[in-house]
Short mmCIF file of C-alpha atoms and ligand atoms in Angstrom, two decimals:
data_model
loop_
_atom_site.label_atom_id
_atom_site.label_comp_id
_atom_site.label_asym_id
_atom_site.label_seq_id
_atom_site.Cartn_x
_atom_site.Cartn_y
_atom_site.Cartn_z
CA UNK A 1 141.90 41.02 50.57
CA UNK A 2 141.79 44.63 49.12
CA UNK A 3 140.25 47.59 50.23
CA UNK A 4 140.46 50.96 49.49
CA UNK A 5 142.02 53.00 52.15
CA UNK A 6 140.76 56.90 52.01
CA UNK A 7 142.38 60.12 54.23
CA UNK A 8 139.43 62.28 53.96
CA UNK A 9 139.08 66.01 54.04
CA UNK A 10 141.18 67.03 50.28
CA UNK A 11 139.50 69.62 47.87
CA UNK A 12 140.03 68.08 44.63
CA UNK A 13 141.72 69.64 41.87
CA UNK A 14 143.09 69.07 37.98
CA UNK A 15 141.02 67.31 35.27
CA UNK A 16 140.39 63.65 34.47
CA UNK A 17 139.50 61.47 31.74
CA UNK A 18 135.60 59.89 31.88
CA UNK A 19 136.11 56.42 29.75
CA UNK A 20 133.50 54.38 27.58
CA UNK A 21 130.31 53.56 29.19
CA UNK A 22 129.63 50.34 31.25
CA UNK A 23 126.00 49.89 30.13
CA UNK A 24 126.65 50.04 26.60
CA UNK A 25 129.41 48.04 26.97
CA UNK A 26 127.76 45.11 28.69
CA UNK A 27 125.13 45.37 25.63
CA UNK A 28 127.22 45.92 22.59
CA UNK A 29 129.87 43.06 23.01
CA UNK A 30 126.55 40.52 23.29
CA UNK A 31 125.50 42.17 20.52
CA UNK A 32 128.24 41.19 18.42
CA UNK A 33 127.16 37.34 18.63
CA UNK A 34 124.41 38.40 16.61
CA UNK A 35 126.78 39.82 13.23
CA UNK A 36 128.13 36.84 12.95
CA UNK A 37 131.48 38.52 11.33
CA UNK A 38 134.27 40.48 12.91
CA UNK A 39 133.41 43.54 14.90
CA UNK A 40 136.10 45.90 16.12
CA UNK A 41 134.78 47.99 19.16
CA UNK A 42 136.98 51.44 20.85
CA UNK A 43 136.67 53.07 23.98
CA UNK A 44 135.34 50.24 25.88
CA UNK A 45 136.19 50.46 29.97
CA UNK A 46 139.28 48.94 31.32
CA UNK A 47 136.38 47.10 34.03
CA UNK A 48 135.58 43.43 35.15
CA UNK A 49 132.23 43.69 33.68
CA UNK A 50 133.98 44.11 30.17
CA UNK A 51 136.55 41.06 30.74
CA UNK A 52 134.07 39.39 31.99
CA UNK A 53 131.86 39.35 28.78
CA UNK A 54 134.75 38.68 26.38
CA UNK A 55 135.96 35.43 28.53
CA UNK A 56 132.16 34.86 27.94
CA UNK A 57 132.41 34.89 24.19
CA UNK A 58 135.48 33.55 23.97
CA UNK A 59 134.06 30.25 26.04
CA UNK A 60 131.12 30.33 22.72
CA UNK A 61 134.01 29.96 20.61
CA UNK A 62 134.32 33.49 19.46
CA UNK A 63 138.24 34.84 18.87
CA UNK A 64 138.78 37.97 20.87
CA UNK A 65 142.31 39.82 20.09
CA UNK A 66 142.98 43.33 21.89
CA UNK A 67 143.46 46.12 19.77
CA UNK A 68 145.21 48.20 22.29
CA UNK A 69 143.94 50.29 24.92
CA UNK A 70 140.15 50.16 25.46
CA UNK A 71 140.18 48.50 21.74
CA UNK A 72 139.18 44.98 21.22
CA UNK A 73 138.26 42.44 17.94
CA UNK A 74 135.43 40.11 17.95
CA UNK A 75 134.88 37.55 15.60
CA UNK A 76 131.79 35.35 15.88
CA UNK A 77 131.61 33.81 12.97
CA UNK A 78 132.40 30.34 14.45
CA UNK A 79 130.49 29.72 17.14
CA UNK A 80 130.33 26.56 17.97
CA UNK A 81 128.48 26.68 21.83
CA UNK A 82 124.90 28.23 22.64
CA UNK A 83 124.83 27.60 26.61
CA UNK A 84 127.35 29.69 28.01
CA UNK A 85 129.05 28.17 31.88
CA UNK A 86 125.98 29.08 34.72
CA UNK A 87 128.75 30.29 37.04
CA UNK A 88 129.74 32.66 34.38
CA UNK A 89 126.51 34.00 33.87
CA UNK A 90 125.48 34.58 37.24
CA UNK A 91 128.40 36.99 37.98
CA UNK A 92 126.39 39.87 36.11
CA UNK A 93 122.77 41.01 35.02
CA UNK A 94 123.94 41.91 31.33
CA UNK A 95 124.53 37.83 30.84
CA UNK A 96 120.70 37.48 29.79
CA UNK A 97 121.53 39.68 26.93
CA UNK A 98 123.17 36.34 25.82
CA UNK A 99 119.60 35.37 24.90
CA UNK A 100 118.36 37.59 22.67
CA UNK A 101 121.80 37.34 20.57
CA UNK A 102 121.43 33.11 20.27
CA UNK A 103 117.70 33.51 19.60
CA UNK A 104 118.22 35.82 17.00
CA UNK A 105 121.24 34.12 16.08
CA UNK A 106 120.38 30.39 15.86
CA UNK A 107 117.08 30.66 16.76
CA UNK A 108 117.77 28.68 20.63
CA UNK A 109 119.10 29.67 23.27
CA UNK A 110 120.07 28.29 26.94
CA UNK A 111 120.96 30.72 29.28
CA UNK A 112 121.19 30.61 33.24
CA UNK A 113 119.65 33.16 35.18
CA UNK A 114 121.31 36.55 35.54
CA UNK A 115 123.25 38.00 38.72
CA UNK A 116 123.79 41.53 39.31
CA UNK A 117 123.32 44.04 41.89
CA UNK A 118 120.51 43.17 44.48
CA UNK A 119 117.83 45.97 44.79
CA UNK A 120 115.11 43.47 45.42
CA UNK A 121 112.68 42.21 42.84
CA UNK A 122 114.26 41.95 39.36
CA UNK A 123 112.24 40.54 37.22
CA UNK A 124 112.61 39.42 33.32
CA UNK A 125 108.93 39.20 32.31
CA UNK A 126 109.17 41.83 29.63
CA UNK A 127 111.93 40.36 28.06
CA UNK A 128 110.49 36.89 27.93
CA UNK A 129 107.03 38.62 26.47
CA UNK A 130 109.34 40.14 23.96
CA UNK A 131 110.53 37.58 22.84
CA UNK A 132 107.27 35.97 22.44
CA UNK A 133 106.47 38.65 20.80
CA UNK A 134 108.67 37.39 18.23
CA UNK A 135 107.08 33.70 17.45
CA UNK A 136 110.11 32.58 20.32
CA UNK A 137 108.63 29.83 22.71
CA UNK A 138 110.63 30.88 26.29
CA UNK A 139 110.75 29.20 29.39
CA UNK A 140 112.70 28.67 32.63
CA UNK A 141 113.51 25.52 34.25
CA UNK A 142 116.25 24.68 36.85
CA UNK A 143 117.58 28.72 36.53
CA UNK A 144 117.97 28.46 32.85
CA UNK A 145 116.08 30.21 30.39
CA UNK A 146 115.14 28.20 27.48
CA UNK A 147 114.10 30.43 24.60
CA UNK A 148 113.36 28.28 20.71
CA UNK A 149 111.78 29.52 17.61
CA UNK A 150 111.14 26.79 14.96
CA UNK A 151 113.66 28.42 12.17
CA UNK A 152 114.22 32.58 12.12
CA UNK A 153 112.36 34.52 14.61
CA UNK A 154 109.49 36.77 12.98
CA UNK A 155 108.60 40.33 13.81
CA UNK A 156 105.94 41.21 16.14
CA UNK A 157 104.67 44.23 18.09
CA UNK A 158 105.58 44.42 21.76
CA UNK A 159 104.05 47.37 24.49
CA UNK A 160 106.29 47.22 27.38
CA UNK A 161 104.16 47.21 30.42
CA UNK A 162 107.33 48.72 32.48
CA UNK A 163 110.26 50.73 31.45
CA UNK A 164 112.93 48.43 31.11
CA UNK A 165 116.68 49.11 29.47
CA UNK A 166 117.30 45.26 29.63
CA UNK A 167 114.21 43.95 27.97
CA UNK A 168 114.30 46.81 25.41
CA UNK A 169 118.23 46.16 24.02
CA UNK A 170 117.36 42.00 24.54
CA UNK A 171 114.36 42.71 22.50
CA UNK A 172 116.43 44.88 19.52
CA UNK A 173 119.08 42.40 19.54
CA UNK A 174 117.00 39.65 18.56
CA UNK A 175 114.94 41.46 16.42
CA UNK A 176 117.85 42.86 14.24
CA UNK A 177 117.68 39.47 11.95
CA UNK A 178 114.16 38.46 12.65
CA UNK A 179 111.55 38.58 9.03
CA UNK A 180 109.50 41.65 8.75
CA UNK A 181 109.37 44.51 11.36
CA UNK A 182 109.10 44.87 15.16
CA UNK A 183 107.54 47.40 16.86
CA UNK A 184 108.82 47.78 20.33
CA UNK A 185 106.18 50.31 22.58
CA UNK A 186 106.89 51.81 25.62
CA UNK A 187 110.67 51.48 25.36
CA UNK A 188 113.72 52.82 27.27
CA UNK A 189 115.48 55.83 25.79
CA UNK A 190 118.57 55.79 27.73
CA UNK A 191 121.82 56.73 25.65
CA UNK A 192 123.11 52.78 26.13
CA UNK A 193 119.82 52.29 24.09
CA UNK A 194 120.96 54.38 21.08
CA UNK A 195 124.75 53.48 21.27
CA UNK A 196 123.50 49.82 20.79
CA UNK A 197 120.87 50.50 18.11
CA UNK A 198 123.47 53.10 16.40
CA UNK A 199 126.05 50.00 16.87
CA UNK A 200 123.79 47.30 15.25
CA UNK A 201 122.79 49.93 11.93
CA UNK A 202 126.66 50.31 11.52
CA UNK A 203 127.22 46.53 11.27
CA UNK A 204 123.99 47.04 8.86
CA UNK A 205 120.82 46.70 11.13
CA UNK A 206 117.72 48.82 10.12
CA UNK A 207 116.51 50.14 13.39
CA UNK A 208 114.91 53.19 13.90
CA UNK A 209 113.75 55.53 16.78
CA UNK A 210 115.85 54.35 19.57
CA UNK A 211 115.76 57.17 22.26
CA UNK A 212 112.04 57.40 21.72
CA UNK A 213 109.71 55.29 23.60
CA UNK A 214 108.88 53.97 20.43
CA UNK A 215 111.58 51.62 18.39
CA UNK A 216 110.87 50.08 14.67
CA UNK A 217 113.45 47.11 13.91
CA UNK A 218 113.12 45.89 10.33
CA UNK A 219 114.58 43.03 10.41
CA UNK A 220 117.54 42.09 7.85
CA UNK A 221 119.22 38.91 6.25
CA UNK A 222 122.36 38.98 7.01
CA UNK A 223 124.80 41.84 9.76
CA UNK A 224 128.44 42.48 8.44
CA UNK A 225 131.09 43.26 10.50
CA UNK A 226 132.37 46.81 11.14
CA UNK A 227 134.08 49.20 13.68
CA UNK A 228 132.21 51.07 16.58
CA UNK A 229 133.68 53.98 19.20
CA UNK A 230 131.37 53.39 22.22
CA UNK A 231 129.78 56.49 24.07
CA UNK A 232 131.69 57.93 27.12
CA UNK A 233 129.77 56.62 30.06
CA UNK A 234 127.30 59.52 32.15
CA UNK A 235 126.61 57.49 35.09
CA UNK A 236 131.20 57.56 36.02
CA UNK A 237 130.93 61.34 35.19
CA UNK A 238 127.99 62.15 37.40
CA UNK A 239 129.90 60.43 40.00
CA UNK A 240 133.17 62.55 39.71
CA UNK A 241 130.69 65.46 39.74
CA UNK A 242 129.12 63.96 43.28
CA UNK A 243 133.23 63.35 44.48
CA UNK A 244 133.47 67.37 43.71
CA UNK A 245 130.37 68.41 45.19
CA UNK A 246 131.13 66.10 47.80
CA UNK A 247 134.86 66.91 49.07
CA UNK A 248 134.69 70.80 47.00
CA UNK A 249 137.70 71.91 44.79
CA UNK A 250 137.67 72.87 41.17
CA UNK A 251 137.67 69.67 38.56
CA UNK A 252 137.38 69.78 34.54
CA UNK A 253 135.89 66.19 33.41
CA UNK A 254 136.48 65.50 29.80
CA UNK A 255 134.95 63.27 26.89
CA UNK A 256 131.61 63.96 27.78
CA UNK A 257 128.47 64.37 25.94
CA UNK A 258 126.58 66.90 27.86
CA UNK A 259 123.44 66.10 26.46
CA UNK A 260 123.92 62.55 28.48
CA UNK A 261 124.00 64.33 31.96
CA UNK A 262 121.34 67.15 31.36
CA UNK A 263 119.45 65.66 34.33
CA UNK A 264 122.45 65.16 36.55
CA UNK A 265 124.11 68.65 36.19
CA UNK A 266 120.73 70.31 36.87
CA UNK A 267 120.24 69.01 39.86
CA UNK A 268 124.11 69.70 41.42
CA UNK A 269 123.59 73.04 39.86
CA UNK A 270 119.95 73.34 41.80
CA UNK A 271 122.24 72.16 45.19
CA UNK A 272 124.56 75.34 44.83
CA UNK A 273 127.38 73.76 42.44
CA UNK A 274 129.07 75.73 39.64
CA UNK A 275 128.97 74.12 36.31
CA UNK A 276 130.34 75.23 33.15
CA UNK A 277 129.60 73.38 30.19
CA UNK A 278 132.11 72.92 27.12
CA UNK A 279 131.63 70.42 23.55
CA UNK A 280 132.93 66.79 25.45
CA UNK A 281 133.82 68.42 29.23
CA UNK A 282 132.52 69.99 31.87
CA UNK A 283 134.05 71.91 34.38
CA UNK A 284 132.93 71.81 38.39
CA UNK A 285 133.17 73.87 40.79
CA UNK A 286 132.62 73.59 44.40
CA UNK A 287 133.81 75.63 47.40
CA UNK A 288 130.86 77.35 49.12
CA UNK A 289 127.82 75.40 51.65
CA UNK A 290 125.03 73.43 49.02
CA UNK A 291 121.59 73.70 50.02
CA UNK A 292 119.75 70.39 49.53
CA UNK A 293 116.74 69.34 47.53
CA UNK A 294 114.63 66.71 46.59
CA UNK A 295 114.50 64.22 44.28
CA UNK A 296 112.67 61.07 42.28
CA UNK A 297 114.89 58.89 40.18
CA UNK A 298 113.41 57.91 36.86
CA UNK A 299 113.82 56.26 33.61
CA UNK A 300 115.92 58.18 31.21
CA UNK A 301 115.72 61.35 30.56
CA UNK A 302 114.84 61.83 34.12
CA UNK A 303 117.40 62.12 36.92
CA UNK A 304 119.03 58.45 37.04
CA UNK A 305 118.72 55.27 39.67
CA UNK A 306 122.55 54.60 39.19
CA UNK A 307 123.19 58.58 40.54
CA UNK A 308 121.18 58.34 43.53
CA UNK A 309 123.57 56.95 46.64
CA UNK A 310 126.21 58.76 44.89
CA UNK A 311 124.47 62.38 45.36
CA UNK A 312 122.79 60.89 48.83
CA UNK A 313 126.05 61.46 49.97
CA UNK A 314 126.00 64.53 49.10
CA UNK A 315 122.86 65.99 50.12
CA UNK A 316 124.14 64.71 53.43
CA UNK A 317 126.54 67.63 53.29
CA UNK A 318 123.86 69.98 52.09
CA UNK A 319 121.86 72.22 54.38
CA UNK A 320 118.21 72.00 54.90
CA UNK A 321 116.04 68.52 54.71
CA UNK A 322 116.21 66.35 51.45
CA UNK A 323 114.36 63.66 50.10
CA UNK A 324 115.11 61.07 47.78
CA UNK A 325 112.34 58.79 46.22
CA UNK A 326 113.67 56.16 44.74
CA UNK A 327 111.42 55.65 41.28
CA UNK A 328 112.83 52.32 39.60
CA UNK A 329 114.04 49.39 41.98
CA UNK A 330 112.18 48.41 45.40
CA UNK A 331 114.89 48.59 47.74
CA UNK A 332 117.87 50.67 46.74
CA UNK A 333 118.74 52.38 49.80
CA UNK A 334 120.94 49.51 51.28
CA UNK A 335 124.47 51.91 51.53
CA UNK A 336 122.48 54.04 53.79
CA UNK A 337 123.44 51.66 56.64
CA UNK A 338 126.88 51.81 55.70
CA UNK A 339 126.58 55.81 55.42
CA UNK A 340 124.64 55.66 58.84
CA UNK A 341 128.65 53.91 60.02
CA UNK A 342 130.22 57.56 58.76
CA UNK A 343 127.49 60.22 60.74
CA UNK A 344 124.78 59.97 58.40
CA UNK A 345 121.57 60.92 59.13
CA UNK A 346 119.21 59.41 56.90
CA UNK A 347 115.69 57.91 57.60
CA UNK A 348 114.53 55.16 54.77
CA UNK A 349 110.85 53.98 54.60
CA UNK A 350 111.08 51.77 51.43
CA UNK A 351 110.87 53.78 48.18
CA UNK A 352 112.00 56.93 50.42
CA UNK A 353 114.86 58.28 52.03
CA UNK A 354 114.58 61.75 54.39
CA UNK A 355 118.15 63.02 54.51
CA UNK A 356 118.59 65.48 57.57
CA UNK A 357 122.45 67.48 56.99
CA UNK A 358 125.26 66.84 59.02
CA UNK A 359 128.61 68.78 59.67
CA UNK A 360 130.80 66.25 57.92
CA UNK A 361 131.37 62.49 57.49
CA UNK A 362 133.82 60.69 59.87
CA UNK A 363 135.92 58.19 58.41
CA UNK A 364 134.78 54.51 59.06
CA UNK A 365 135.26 50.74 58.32
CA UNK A 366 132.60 50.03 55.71
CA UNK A 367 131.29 47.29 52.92
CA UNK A 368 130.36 48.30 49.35
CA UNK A 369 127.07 46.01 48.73
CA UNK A 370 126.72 47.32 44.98
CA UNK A 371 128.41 49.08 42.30
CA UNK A 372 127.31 52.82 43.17
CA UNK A 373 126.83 51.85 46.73
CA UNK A 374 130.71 51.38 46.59
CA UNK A 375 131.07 54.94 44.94
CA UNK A 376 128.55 56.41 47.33
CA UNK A 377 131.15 55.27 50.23
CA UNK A 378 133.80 57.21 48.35
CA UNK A 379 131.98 60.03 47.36
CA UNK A 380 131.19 60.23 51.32
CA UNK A 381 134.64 59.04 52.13
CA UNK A 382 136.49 61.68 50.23
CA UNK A 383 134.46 64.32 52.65
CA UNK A 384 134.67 62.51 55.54
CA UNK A 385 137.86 63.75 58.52
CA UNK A 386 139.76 60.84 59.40
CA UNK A 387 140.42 57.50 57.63
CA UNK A 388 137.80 55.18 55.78
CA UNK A 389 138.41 51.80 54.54
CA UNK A 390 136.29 50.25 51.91
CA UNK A 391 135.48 46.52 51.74
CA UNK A 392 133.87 45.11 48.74
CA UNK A 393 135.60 47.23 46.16
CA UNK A 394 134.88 43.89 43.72
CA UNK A 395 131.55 45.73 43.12
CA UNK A 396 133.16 48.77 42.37
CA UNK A 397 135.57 47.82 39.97
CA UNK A 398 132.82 46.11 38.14
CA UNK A 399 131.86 49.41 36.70
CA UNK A 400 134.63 51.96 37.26
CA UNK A 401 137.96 52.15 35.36
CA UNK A 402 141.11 52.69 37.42
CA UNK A 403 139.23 54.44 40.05
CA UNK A 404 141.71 54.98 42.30
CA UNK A 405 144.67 56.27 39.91
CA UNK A 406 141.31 58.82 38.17
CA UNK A 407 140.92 60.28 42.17
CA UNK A 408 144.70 60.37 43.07
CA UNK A 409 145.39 62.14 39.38
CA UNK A 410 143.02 64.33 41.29
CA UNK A 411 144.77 64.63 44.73
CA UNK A 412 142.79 62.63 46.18
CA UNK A 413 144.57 60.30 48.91
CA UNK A 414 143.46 56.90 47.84
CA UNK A 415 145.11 53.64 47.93
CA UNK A 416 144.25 50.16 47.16
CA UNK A 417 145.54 48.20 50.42
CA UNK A 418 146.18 44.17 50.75
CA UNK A 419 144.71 43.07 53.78
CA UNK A 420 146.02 39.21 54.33
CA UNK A 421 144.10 39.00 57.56
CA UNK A 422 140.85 40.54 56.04
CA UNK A 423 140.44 42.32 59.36
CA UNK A 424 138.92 45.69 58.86
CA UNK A 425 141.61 47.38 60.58
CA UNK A 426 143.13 51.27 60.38
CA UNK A 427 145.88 51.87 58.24
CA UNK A 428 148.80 54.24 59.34
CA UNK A 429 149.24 57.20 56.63
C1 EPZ B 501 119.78 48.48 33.76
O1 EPZ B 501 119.32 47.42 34.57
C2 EPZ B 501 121.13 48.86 34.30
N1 EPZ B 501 122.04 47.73 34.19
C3 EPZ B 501 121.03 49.30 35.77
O2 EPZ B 501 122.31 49.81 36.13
C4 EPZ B 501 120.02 50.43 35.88
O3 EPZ B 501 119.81 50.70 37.26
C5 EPZ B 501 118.69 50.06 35.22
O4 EPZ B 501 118.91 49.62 33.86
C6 EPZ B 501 117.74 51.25 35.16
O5 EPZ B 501 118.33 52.28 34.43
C7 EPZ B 501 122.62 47.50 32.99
O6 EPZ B 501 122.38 48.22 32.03
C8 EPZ B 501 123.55 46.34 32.93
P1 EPZ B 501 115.41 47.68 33.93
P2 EPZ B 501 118.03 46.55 34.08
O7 EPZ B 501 115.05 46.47 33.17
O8 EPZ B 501 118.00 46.50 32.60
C9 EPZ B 501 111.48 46.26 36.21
C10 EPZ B 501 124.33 49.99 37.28
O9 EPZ B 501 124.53 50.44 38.42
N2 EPZ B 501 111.48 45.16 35.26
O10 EPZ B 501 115.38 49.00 33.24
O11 EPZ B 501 118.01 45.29 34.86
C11 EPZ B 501 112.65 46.19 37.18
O12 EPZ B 501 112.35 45.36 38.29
C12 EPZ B 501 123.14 49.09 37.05
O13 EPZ B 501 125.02 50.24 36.27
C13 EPZ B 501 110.41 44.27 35.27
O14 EPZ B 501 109.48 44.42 36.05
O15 EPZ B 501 116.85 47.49 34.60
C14 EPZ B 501 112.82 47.64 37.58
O16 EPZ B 501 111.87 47.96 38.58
C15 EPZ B 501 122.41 48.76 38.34
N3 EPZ B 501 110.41 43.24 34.38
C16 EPZ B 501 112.45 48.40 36.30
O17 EPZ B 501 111.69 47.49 35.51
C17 EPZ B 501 111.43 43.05 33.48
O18 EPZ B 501 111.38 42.10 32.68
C18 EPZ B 501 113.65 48.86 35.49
O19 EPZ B 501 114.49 47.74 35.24
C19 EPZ B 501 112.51 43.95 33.49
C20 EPZ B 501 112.51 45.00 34.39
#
């Protein structure tokens, strides 16, 4: 079994390279079943997430041929399946994007359930009264969704009753061929939200006013098929900027848009870090004592739910009391246990976390149970004196490219260790 294996207590130093972003990823390639041509998509992240999805297409019938590194070709033109493998499905949340691509394809769709990380409740409501929305009849039965509309799906007006990201791109997919317009209210403005819509009008959607909470989709005939360079991804540069803060040293991240991490850098810069902003890169600095702060994670553009256990490690290291609501999912303070294993001091009564600063992390055995849970424990890790070993790195490597070479690059000391017995166990330098 692997693990990562971390020697703690290294400034970091150098620059490194943030790649395409997960989130728009895990929406665009969906997306594609819905052009029904070829679409050739760049800068998509060497991660499981993104193998994942084109095994998935490729299973529909879709031809997938690589187009070098982080390039890849999609044709859907043939499809000749509309209810992907369950197992498959379940292994992510993005699968149910799968639906609003078939219904807007074909008009039917069968989709199991999603997976995806567990922060409690995650509900699809909005997505299903989207697609209502949208003349669809939708239902689940025995963990599959069944979504039909009797011949093309026709536009409607939809007012979210939550923010979601999901129900907001399932929505715009399926709308992109549907007759007349769709209104989607109360939508998500994230940047995966405009790299999809932005995606969609090159292949020759109509869709306006994604990033406002307010979307128009005019729906059209017929998508061609067209190129797309997907947008580096803010969520694995706010997490370099946490591994800075974190262990200190002087880092330049590149192929950034800094408009994408307004949020993030003002709140390291609030804690005492130095950041100097160029066109695509950033350059952090960290060798002084941070002084914590609080914080409420919202929906875009406020400060992000996928940032939050990475800079919880953090404010650990930070002077003073800080508090962390948590403003999106019910329960996503589940690394604080594992943090608790490496000196943390945190108190969590659900939607809030009360972070008291320590000295330093001590290395530890510990057990990634989500994506940025697992970069939380490295963030912490890279800090921490002594050794920590990392289970559960599967969740990590769902959503961060070559992790481990990006930190070493960065004299880090890192290492991806086989452990036949699967025994957490110390590993000699
Ligand atoms: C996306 O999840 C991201 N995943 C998550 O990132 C991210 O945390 C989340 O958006 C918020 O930004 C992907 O993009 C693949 P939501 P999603 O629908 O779409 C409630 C990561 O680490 N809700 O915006 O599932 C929901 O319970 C992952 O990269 C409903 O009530 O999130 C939550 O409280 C983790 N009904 C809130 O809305 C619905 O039908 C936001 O969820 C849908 C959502």
């Amino acid at each position: 079994m692997i693990k990562y294996v971390v020697n703690g207590g290294r400034e970091l130093s150098g620059s490194v390279n943030i790649s395409g972003a997960k989130n728009a990823a895990v929406a665009i390639i969906p997306a594609s079943v819905i052009v029904e041509g070829v679409c050739h998509i760049e800068n998509l992240p060497n991660i499981s997430d993104v193998s994942l999805w084109l095994d998935i297409l490729a299973s529909l019938g879709a031809k997938i041929r690589p187009m070098g590194p982080g390039g890849v070709e999609i044709d859907t033109t043939n499809l000749n399946r509309t209810s992907p493998s369950p197992e498959l499905m379940r292994k992510m949340r993005a699968s149910y994007y799968l639906i609003g691509a078939l219904l807007g394809r074909s008009g039917r769709a069968n989709v199991a359930m999603p997976g995806g990380c567990d922060f409690g409740d995650r509900p699809i409501d909005q997505h299903l009264k989207g697609f209502r929305a949208l003349g669809a009849t939708v239902g689940i039965a025995n963990g599959i969704v069944e979504a039909n509309s009797d011949g093309p799906l026709v536009g409607g007006h939809v007012y979210f009753d939550k923010v979601s990201v999901g129900a907001t791109i399932n929505v715009m997919i399926a709308a992109a061929k549907a007759v007349g317009m769709t209104v989607i209210e109360n939508a998500a403005k994230e940047p995966h939200i405009v790299d999809l819509a932005n995606f969609l009008n090159s292949m020759g959607a109509d869709i306006r006013g994604a990033g406002t909470n307010v979307i128009r989709i005019r729906g059209v005939s017929k998508l061609r098929g067209g190129s797309y360079t997907i947008i580096p991804d803010q969520i694995e540069a706010g997490t370099y900027i946490a591994a800075v803060a974190a262990a200190g040293g002087d880092v330049r991240i590149n192929n950034i848009i800094p408009k994408h991490l307004e949020s993030i850098t003002a709140k390291f810069k609030e804690m005492g870090v130095k950041i100097e902003e160029n066109d695509d890169s950033l350059r952090v600095i960290r060798h002084g004592g941070m002084t914590g702060t609080n914080i409420t994670t919202l929906p875009y553009p406020g400060f992000p739910t996928d940032l939050q256990p990475q800079i919880a490690a953090v404010l650990c290291l930070s002077d003073g009391m800080s508090v962390i609501t948590e403003g999106v999912w019910d329960n996503r303070f589940r690394y604080v246990e594992e943090l608790r294993r490496m000196g943390a001091q945190i108190q969590v009564d659900g939607k809030i976390a009360i972070i008291s600063s320590i000295k330093g992390f001590s290395g530890a055995p510990v057990c990634a149970c989500d994506l940025r849970a697992g970069a939380a424990l490295i963030v912490a890790a890279l800090a921490a004196s002594g050794q920590t070993v990392i289970d559960g790195i599967i969740h990590i490597e769902r959503g961060y490219e070559d992790i481990v070479a990006k930190l070493c690059e960065l004299g880090a000391d890192i290492r991806a260790v086989d452990f036949p017995s699967g025994n957490p166990v110390m590993v000699t330098a």
